[in-house]
């Protein structure tokens, strides 16, 4: 048995790639390709490992739905005791539908609408993280109009570079997230004067896919000092939302040990007596999922072969958007270590629809199953129907069972979402004259 991907639940058995105890070829034959596949065992293990590292801390874990908002995935974590970190009314509704209790839900995000605020207040969620003074004032107005009190944490921007990809860094001074930490005292002072607002928390999140713990140390130390200053000024701070962002292995990265991460939390903010909220996303789902695809053609390019697969950038956006690396393995275990460089591309009419360039691959041919690893986070959730391509199904595996947890829509479903104005039929003569 060989483990071809950075998760022990995706292995070769008898020369065939399995998800837990299910051959991926069997799923492909049943639901077609491309499809996403998640391992329930991996999801639960990842959550339990994260929770175990925080055992000695007053911690609540709120799964970040932006990483993967499939109902079966959310339900898995809810059964483990997780709450949810949401950034839209849609995500909030998804969390509720999957069985997450409202008192375990935190609403983050830089651009909440009044309607979203009202729904969150009516639902009775645990906390709303505000990210600007105008947002705080709007929330006050919405809460007051409903006779409600909003429990608020103020998200700060600590001006710490997470040393990760530019597009997923969120804690530098000019990033759009949070409030300059130097203004935190003034924001708490204003919050104390506003009706319908109870500000007793501070939130921070500096980015995603962090592989170095030093940025956490720097950010958490700044937050701890800010909390001490708030308390010295007479404000009550009882909770800290420390965000998420711990990295995973895509290629050969060595993510930080969760025990080391927890030790930094304990060292920096552990003596403040605050309840701590964590918002992991990628760390829980990233390596628990993959994207399976079929080779359509192998064509000769100018310098090396081009492998055209039936998955595309609309299905897995990260390579086109971030230049991200995903391991690519074959559905059958290679007979030898022989590889040759090839480009792996999708069928979309964009040069950016490229998954890998000059990637060493074993020999592949039309009809072969190929798999993209570490696709459980920011995969299906970021997909689209560009080129009128149908959203791919999502499948969950548990032992020797599998189930489709999001079906592939029909073309009729997709086209039926459009409508043609009634004047096209009511005035055919005018339209014909115009065309003439």
C-alpha positions as a printed NumPy array, in Angstrom:
array([[  0.   ,   0.   ,   0.   ],
       [  1.501,   3.336,  -1.098],
       [  0.376,   6.78 ,   0.006],
       [  0.521,   9.048,  -3.076],
       [ -1.053,  12.158,  -1.513],
       [ -0.458,  14.112,   1.732],
       [ -3.276,  12.29 ,   3.548],
       [ -3.237,   8.677,   4.762],
       [ -6.798,   8.111,   3.551],
       [ -5.909,   8.241,  -0.162],
       [ -3.73 ,   5.233,  -0.952],
       [ -2.923,   2.699,  -3.644],
       [ -4.233,  -0.782,  -2.971],
       [ -3.511,  -3.536,  -5.421],
       [ -2.354,  -0.921,  -7.883],
       [ -5.567,   1.157,  -7.689],
       [ -6.115,   4.501,  -5.921],
       [ -8.587,   4.323,  -3.053],
       [-10.382,   6.888,  -0.907],
       [-10.578,   5.075,   2.414],
       [-11.923,   1.651,   1.335],
       [-13.55 ,   2.786,  -1.923],
       [-11.747,   2.628,  -5.31 ],
       [-11.928,   6.027,  -6.979],
       [-12.564,   4.254, -10.277],
       [-15.811,   2.897,  -8.824],
       [-16.974,   6.418,  -7.945],
       [-15.944,   7.654, -11.387],
       [-17.958,   4.893, -13.052],
       [-21.012,   5.766, -10.94 ],
       [-21.051,   9.588, -10.977],
       [-18.734,  10.486, -13.864],
       [-15.77 ,  12.839, -13.824],
       [-14.757,  15.338, -12.74 ],
       [-15.849,  15.03 ,  -9.105],
       [-14.675,  16.105,  -5.668],
       [-14.186,  13.427,  -3.03 ],
       [-13.914,  13.96 ,   0.728],
       [-12.828,  11.481,   3.368],
       [-15.039,  11.589,   6.459],
       [-12.295,   9.864,   8.449],
       [ -9.785,  12.549,   7.48 ],
       [-12.204,  15.359,   8.36 ],
       [-12.844,  13.947,  11.822],
       [ -9.187,  13.201,  12.458],
       [ -8.128,  16.709,  11.436],
       [-10.708,  18.252,  13.76 ],
       [ -9.745,  16.034,  16.678],
       [ -6.041,  16.767,  16.19 ],
       [ -6.764,  20.508,  16.223],
       [ -9.003,  20.234,  19.285],
       [ -6.5  ,  18.04 ,  21.103],
       [ -3.755,  20.63 ,  20.694],
       [ -6.006,  23.211,  22.383],
       [ -7.078,  20.966,  25.265],
       [ -5.44 ,  23.122,  27.93 ],
       [ -6.869,  26.375,  26.592],
       [-10.398,  27.82 ,  27.02 ],
       [-11.016,  27.223,  23.32 ],
       [-13.972,  27.135,  20.956],
       [-13.42 ,  25.956,  17.376],
       [-15.543,  27.55 ,  14.655],
       [-14.993,  25.935,  11.259],
       [-14.462,  28.57 ,   8.55 ],
       [-17.139,  27.778,   5.978],
       [-15.394,  29.793,   3.279],
       [-12.974,  26.863,   2.913],
       [-15.712,  24.317,   2.195],
       [-19.43 ,  24.926,   2.719],
       [-20.828,  21.532,   1.745],
       [-23.625,  20.497,   4.112],
       [-22.124,  17.052,   4.778],
       [-18.75 ,  18.577,   5.644],
       [-20.308,  21.135,   7.988],
       [-22.46 ,  18.434,   9.622],
       [-19.357,  16.307,  10.202],
       [-17.698,  19.078,  12.179],
       [-20.928,  20.005,  13.961],
       [-21.141,  16.421,  15.203],
       [-17.619,  16.832,  16.562],
       [-18.724,  19.91 ,  18.516],
       [-17.538,  22.632,  16.149],
       [-19.178,  25.976,  15.634],
       [-18.978,  27.976,  12.416],
       [-17.209,  31.089,  11.189],
       [-19.349,  32.621,   8.43 ],
       [-18.881,  35.635,   6.164],
       [-22.309,  35.99 ,   4.542],
       [-25.974,  35.358,   5.202],
       [-25.764,  32.428,   2.811],
       [-23.009,  30.796,   4.85 ],
       [-24.942,  31.498,   8.037],
       [-27.981,  29.758,   6.586],
       [-25.797,  26.845,   5.505],
       [-24.373,  26.479,   9.007],
       [-27.838,  26.501,  10.553],
       [-29.165,  24.022,   7.998],
       [-26.282,  21.655,   8.77 ],
       [-27.117,  21.699,  12.476],
       [-24.655,  24.195,  13.928],
       [-26.271,  25.827,  16.988],
       [-26.549,  29.621,  16.55 ],
       [-24.727,  30.209,  19.827],
       [-21.642,  28.64 ,  18.219],
       [-21.626,  30.876,  15.13 ],
       [-19.374,  33.89 ,  14.559],
       [-20.074,  36.308,  11.685],
       [-16.897,  37.772,  10.173],
       [-16.304,  39.762,   6.99 ],
       [-15.545,  43.301,   5.961],
       [-18.752,  44.124,   4.077],
       [-21.887,  42.97 ,   5.905],
       [-25.188,  44.478,   4.777],
       [-27.953,  45.717,   7.053],
       [-30.08 ,  42.766,   5.936],
       [-27.352,  40.309,   6.874],
       [-26.916,  41.983,  10.257],
       [-30.659,  41.79 ,  10.914],
       [-30.763,  38.086,  10.063],
       [-27.769,  37.388,  12.311],
       [-29.372,  39.254,  15.208],
       [-32.712,  37.518,  14.732],
       [-30.932,  34.17 ,  14.654],
       [-29.158,  34.862,  17.942],
       [-25.614,  34.018,  16.904],
       [-22.722,  34.211,  19.343],
       [-20.807,  37.171,  17.953],
       [-20.446,  39.642,  15.116],
       [-16.903,  40.732,  14.261],
       [-16.934,  44.343,  13.114],
       [-14.164,  45.642,  10.877],
       [-14.766,  49.387,  10.607],
       [-16.367,  52.263,  12.471],
       [-19.087,  52.707,   9.81 ],
       [-19.964,  49.039,  10.181],
       [-20.19 ,  49.444,  13.959],
       [-22.587,  52.383,  13.566],
       [-24.754,  50.521,  11.069],
       [-24.914,  47.509,  13.363],
       [-25.979,  49.773,  16.217],
       [-28.795,  51.204,  14.101],
       [-29.965,  47.765,  12.989],
       [-29.825,  46.323,  16.505],
       [-31.625,  49.312,  18.008],
       [-34.409,  49.114,  15.435],
       [-35.034,  45.514,  16.475],
       [-34.698,  46.029,  20.209],
       [-31.678,  43.729,  20.175],
       [-28.16 ,  43.835,  21.562],
       [-25.317,  42.785,  19.311],
       [-22.411,  40.977,  20.942],
       [-19.393,  42.413,  19.171],
       [-15.713,  41.71 ,  18.76 ],
       [-13.611,  44.395,  17.109],
       [-11.281,  42.942,  14.48 ],
       [ -7.917,  44.636,  14.517],
       [ -5.275,  44.888,  11.849],
       [ -1.963,  44.351,  13.694],
       [  0.245,  45.273,  10.692],
       [  1.92 ,  41.859,  10.658],
       [  3.   ,  40.259,   7.385],
       [  1.949,  36.604,   7.441],
       [  4.694,  35.724,   4.927],
       [  2.201,  33.918,   2.714],
       [  0.704,  34.613,  -0.724],
       [ -0.153,  38.287,  -1.259],
       [ -3.789,  37.518,  -2.094],
       [ -4.392,  35.636,   1.174],
       [ -2.518,  37.97 ,   3.52 ],
       [ -4.97 ,  39.92 ,   5.659],
       [ -3.049,  41.547,   8.499],
       [ -0.815,  44.151,   6.843],
       [ -1.481,  47.837,   7.358],
       [ -3.132,  48.501,   3.987],
       [ -5.023,  45.203,   3.745],
       [ -8.781,  45.735,   3.672],
       [ -9.468,  43.765,   6.844],
       [ -9.839,  45.014,  10.391],
       [ -9.236,  48.297,  12.156],
       [ -5.786,  49.755,  12.774],
       [ -4.827,  48.364,  16.169],
       [ -3.772,  51.853,  17.266],
       [ -7.434,  52.945,  17.003],
       [ -8.82 ,  50.101,  19.095],
       [ -9.288,  52.211,  22.234],
       [-11.197,  54.879,  20.34 ],
       [-13.453,  52.258,  18.732],
       [-14.261,  50.695,  22.106],
       [-14.989,  54.171,  23.466],
       [-17.428,  54.855,  20.639],
       [-19.001,  51.407,  21.012],
       [-19.719,  52.184,  24.659],
       [-21.863,  55.143,  23.582],
       [-23.862,  53.302,  20.929],
       [-27.217,  51.681,  21.65 ],
       [-27.606,  47.996,  20.884],
       [-23.871,  47.278,  21.078],
       [-22.018,  45.145,  23.611],
       [-18.325,  45.169,  22.688],
       [-16.379,  42.736,  24.836],
       [-14.134,  40.992,  22.327],
       [-11.112,  41.538,  20.114],
       [-10.56 ,  39.581,  16.885],
       [ -7.529,  39.108,  14.65 ],
       [ -6.747,  37.047,  11.541],
       [ -3.552,  37.686,   9.618],
       [ -3.874,  35.348,   6.651],
       [ -4.064,  31.815,   5.364],
       [ -1.635,  28.964,   4.651],
       [  0.874,  30.101,   7.294],
       [  3.885,  27.808,   7.555],
       [  5.841,  29.917,  10.02 ],
       [  4.61 ,  30.558,  13.558],
       [  6.511,  33.815,  14.085],
       [  3.808,  36.012,  12.484],
       [  1.3  ,  34.502,  14.912],
       [  3.598,  35.277,  17.819],
       [  3.994,  38.891,  16.724],
       [  0.263,  39.398,  16.068],
       [ -0.91 ,  37.749,  19.286],
       [  1.583,  39.736,  21.367],
       [  0.235,  42.976,  19.884],
       [ -3.313,  41.865,  20.612],
       [ -2.396,  40.966,  24.199],
       [ -0.869,  44.4  ,  24.754],
       [ -3.942,  46.039,  23.231],
       [ -6.211,  44.086,  25.603],
       [ -4.167,  45.227,  28.597],
       [ -4.477,  48.82 ,  27.427],
       [ -8.239,  48.473,  26.978],
       [ -8.625,  47.076,  30.47 ],
       [ -6.46 ,  49.819,  31.917],
       [ -8.823,  52.313,  30.274],
       [-11.778,  50.678,  32.004],
       [-13.149,  48.491,  29.185],
       [-14.189,  44.879,  29.639],
       [-12.614,  42.306,  27.338],
       [-13.706,  38.727,  27.881],
       [-13.053,  37.025,  24.527],
       [-10.4  ,  36.842,  21.849],
       [-11.036,  35.571,  18.335],
       [ -7.648,  34.441,  17.014],
       [ -8.754,  33.479,  13.503],
       [ -7.244,  30.575,  11.608],
       [ -4.712,  30.223,   8.833],
       [ -2.509,  27.279,   9.846],
       [ -1.025,  25.832,   6.66 ],
       [ -1.131,  22.343,   5.16 ],
       [  1.059,  20.282,   2.854],
       [  0.398,  20.734,  -0.862],
       [  3.781,  19.659,  -2.167],
       [  6.58 ,  19.273,   0.361],
       [  5.76 ,  22.018,   2.864],
       [  6.236,  21.255,   6.56 ],
       [  3.281,  22.848,   8.351],
       [  3.836,  23.954,  11.938],
       [  2.999,  21.444,  14.64 ],
       [ -0.367,  22.224,  16.207],
       [  1.112,  21.759,  19.679],
       [  3.674,  24.476,  18.878],
       [  0.887,  26.738,  17.638],
       [ -1.058,  26.159,  20.855],
       [  2.068,  26.894,  22.891],
       [  2.402,  30.304,  21.234],
       [ -1.248,  31.026,  21.995],
       [ -0.708,  30.088,  25.638],
       [  2.465,  32.165,  25.867],
       [  1.039,  35.325,  24.313],
       [ -2.619,  35.517,  25.371],
       [ -3.108,  32.551,  27.674],
       [ -2.826,  34.567,  30.89 ],
       [ -5.469,  37.148,  29.939],
       [ -8.379,  35.041,  31.198],
       [-10.259,  35.357,  27.919],
       [-12.374,  32.81 ,  26.127],
       [-10.566,  31.955,  22.904],
       [-12.167,  31.39 ,  19.494],
       [-10.304,  29.685,  16.649],
       [-11.449,  29.65 ,  13.025],
       [ -9.581,  26.903,  11.142],
       [-10.688,  26.122,   7.613],
       [ -7.985,  24.812,   5.302],
       [ -6.287,  22.985,   8.197],
       [ -9.413,  20.861,   8.683],
       [-10.49 ,  20.176,   5.097],
       [ -7.582,  20.825,   2.722],
       [ -5.918,  17.419,   2.717],
       [ -9.211,  15.614,   3.329],
       [-10.358,  16.161,  -0.254],
       [ -9.293,  15.581,  -3.849],
       [-10.533,  16.301,  -7.364],
       [-10.742,  13.348,  -9.752],
       [-10.607,  13.891, -13.505],
       [-10.235,  11.943, -16.745],
       [ -7.601,  12.456, -19.423],
       [ -9.302,  13.532, -22.66 ],
       [ -6.29 ,  13.813, -24.95 ],
       [ -2.519,  13.848, -24.875],
       [ -1.314,  16.207, -27.578],
       [  2.166,  17.231, -28.579],
       [  3.088,  20.768, -27.649],
       [  5.997,  22.802, -28.888],
       [  8.328,  21.687, -26.117],
       [  6.565,  18.869, -24.244],
       [  3.281,  16.942, -24.234],
       [  0.06 ,  18.648, -23.17 ],
       [ -2.341,  16.525, -21.122],
       [ -5.926,  17.772, -21.564],
       [ -8.249,  16.666, -18.746],
       [-11.981,  17.101, -18.239],
       [-11.563,  19.217, -15.079],
       [-10.953,  22.916, -15.597],
       [-10.165,  26.191, -13.885],
       [-13.85 ,  26.708, -13.148],
       [-13.754,  23.492, -11.082],
       [-10.446,  24.137,  -9.277],
       [ -9.572,  27.814,  -9.391],
       [ -6.47 ,  27.936,  -7.188],
       [ -3.795,  27.218,  -9.846],
       [ -5.15 ,  29.94 , -12.153],
       [ -5.837,  32.417,  -9.347],
       [ -2.792,  31.922,  -7.129],
       [ -0.376,  29.875,  -9.201],
       [ -1.028,  27.202,  -6.58 ],
       [  0.513,  23.741,  -6.658],
       [ -1.626,  20.603,  -6.377],
       [ -0.114,  17.15 ,  -6.531],
       [ -1.267,  15.208,  -9.6  ],
       [ -1.328,  11.419,  -9.4  ],
       [ -2.792,   8.663, -11.553],
       [ -5.734,   6.459, -10.679],
       [ -3.566,   3.41 , -11.337],
       [ -0.287,   3.021,  -9.509],
       [  2.573,   3.608, -11.977],
       [  4.368,   0.446, -12.987],
       [  7.739,   2.157, -12.693],
       [  9.339,   5.372, -11.502],
       [  9.605,   6.597, -15.089],
       [  8.284,  10.153, -15.58 ],
       [  8.377,  12.809, -18.262],
       [  7.54 ,  16.486, -18.065],
       [  4.13 ,  17.537, -19.35 ],
       [  1.681,  20.413, -19.057],
       [ -1.716,  19.573, -17.546],
       [ -4.554,  21.756, -18.784],
       [ -8.337,  21.949, -18.847],
       [-10.711,  22.477, -21.8  ],
       [-11.679,  26.095, -21.056],
       [-10.844,  28.737, -23.666],
       [ -8.27 ,  30.486, -21.48 ],
       [ -4.511,  30.001, -21.406],
       [ -4.845,  30.396, -17.644],
       [ -6.761,  27.108, -17.56 ],
       [ -3.528,  25.326, -16.72 ],
       [ -3.08 ,  23.124, -13.655],
       [  0.635,  22.439, -14.042],
       [  3.524,  23.325, -16.33 ],
       [  6.464,  20.999, -16.947],
       [  5.171,  18.624, -14.261],
       [  6.95 ,  15.246, -14.092],
       [  4.233,  12.628, -14.707],
       [  4.111,   8.905, -15.358],
       [  2.826,   7.888, -18.79 ],
       [ -0.875,   8.718, -19.247],
       [ -3.341,   8.175, -22.074],
       [ -6.889,   9.112, -23.022],
       [ -9.384,   7.651, -20.556],
       [ -6.957,   7.449, -17.635],
       [ -8.092,   8.709, -14.239],
       [ -5.935,  11.468, -12.753],
       [ -6.33 ,  13.05 ,  -9.34 ],
       [ -5.501,  16.484,  -7.926],
       [ -4.552,  16.302,  -4.266],
       [ -5.174,  18.648,  -1.333],
       [ -8.337,  19.979,  -2.976],
       [-10.697,  19.905,  -0.006],
       [-10.283,  23.608,   0.742],
       [-11.145,  26.411,  -1.697],
       [-11.989,  23.878,  -4.385],
       [-15.681,  23.189,  -4.958],
       [-16.619,  26.23 ,  -2.904],
       [-14.89 ,  28.565,  -5.385],
       [-16.106,  26.794,  -8.518],
       [-18.277,  28.37 , -11.189],
       [-20.183,  27.466, -14.347],
       [-17.899,  29.435, -16.685],
       [-18.254,  28.266, -20.312],
       [-21.653,  26.858, -19.199],
       [-19.847,  23.963, -17.6  ],
       [-21.855,  22.137, -14.989],
       [-20.709,  22.334, -11.369],
       [-19.054,  19.041, -10.503],
       [-20.559,  16.675,  -7.952],
       [-19.131,  16.305,  -4.467],
       [-18.836,  12.861,  -2.918],
       [-18.16 ,  11.832,   0.68 ],
       [-16.541,   8.52 ,   1.521],
       [-16.872,   6.75 ,   4.863],
       [-15.115,   3.404,   5.072],
       [-16.418,   1.288,   2.192],
       [-19.414,   3.582,   1.512],
       [-19.78 ,   6.687,  -0.58 ],
       [-22.588,   9.138,  -1.238],
       [-23.077,  12.09 ,  -3.56 ],
       [-23.354,  15.111,  -1.257],
       [-23.836,  17.644,  -4.065],
       [-25.228,  16.454,  -7.358],
       [-24.141,  17.592, -10.784],
       [-26.835,  19.967, -12.124],
       [-28.418,  19.321, -15.488],
       [-28.038,  21.72 , -18.377],
       [-31.78 ,  22.332, -18.087],
       [-31.242,  23.411, -14.461],
       [-28.595,  25.886, -15.546],
       [-30.355,  27.329, -18.585],
       [-33.625,  27.459, -16.677],
       [-32.146,  30.068, -14.328],
       [-32.199,  32.558, -17.222],
       [-35.3  ,  34.253, -18.56 ],
       [-36.047,  36.128, -21.786],
       [-37.944,  39.435, -21.531],
       [-41.572,  39.15 , -22.695],
       [-41.136,  41.94 , -25.258],
       [-39.038,  39.615, -27.443],
       [-42.217,  37.673, -28.231],
       [-44.619,  40.608, -28.008],
       [-42.887,  42.749, -30.655],
       [-41.348,  40.401, -33.239],
       [-42.045,  42.78 , -36.147],
       [-40.155,  45.673, -34.515],
       [-37.195,  43.463, -33.738],
       [-37.155,  42.123, -37.317],
       [-37.265,  45.651, -38.745],
       [-34.425,  46.689, -36.476],
       [-32.34 ,  43.757, -37.587],
       [-33.003,  44.656, -41.228]])
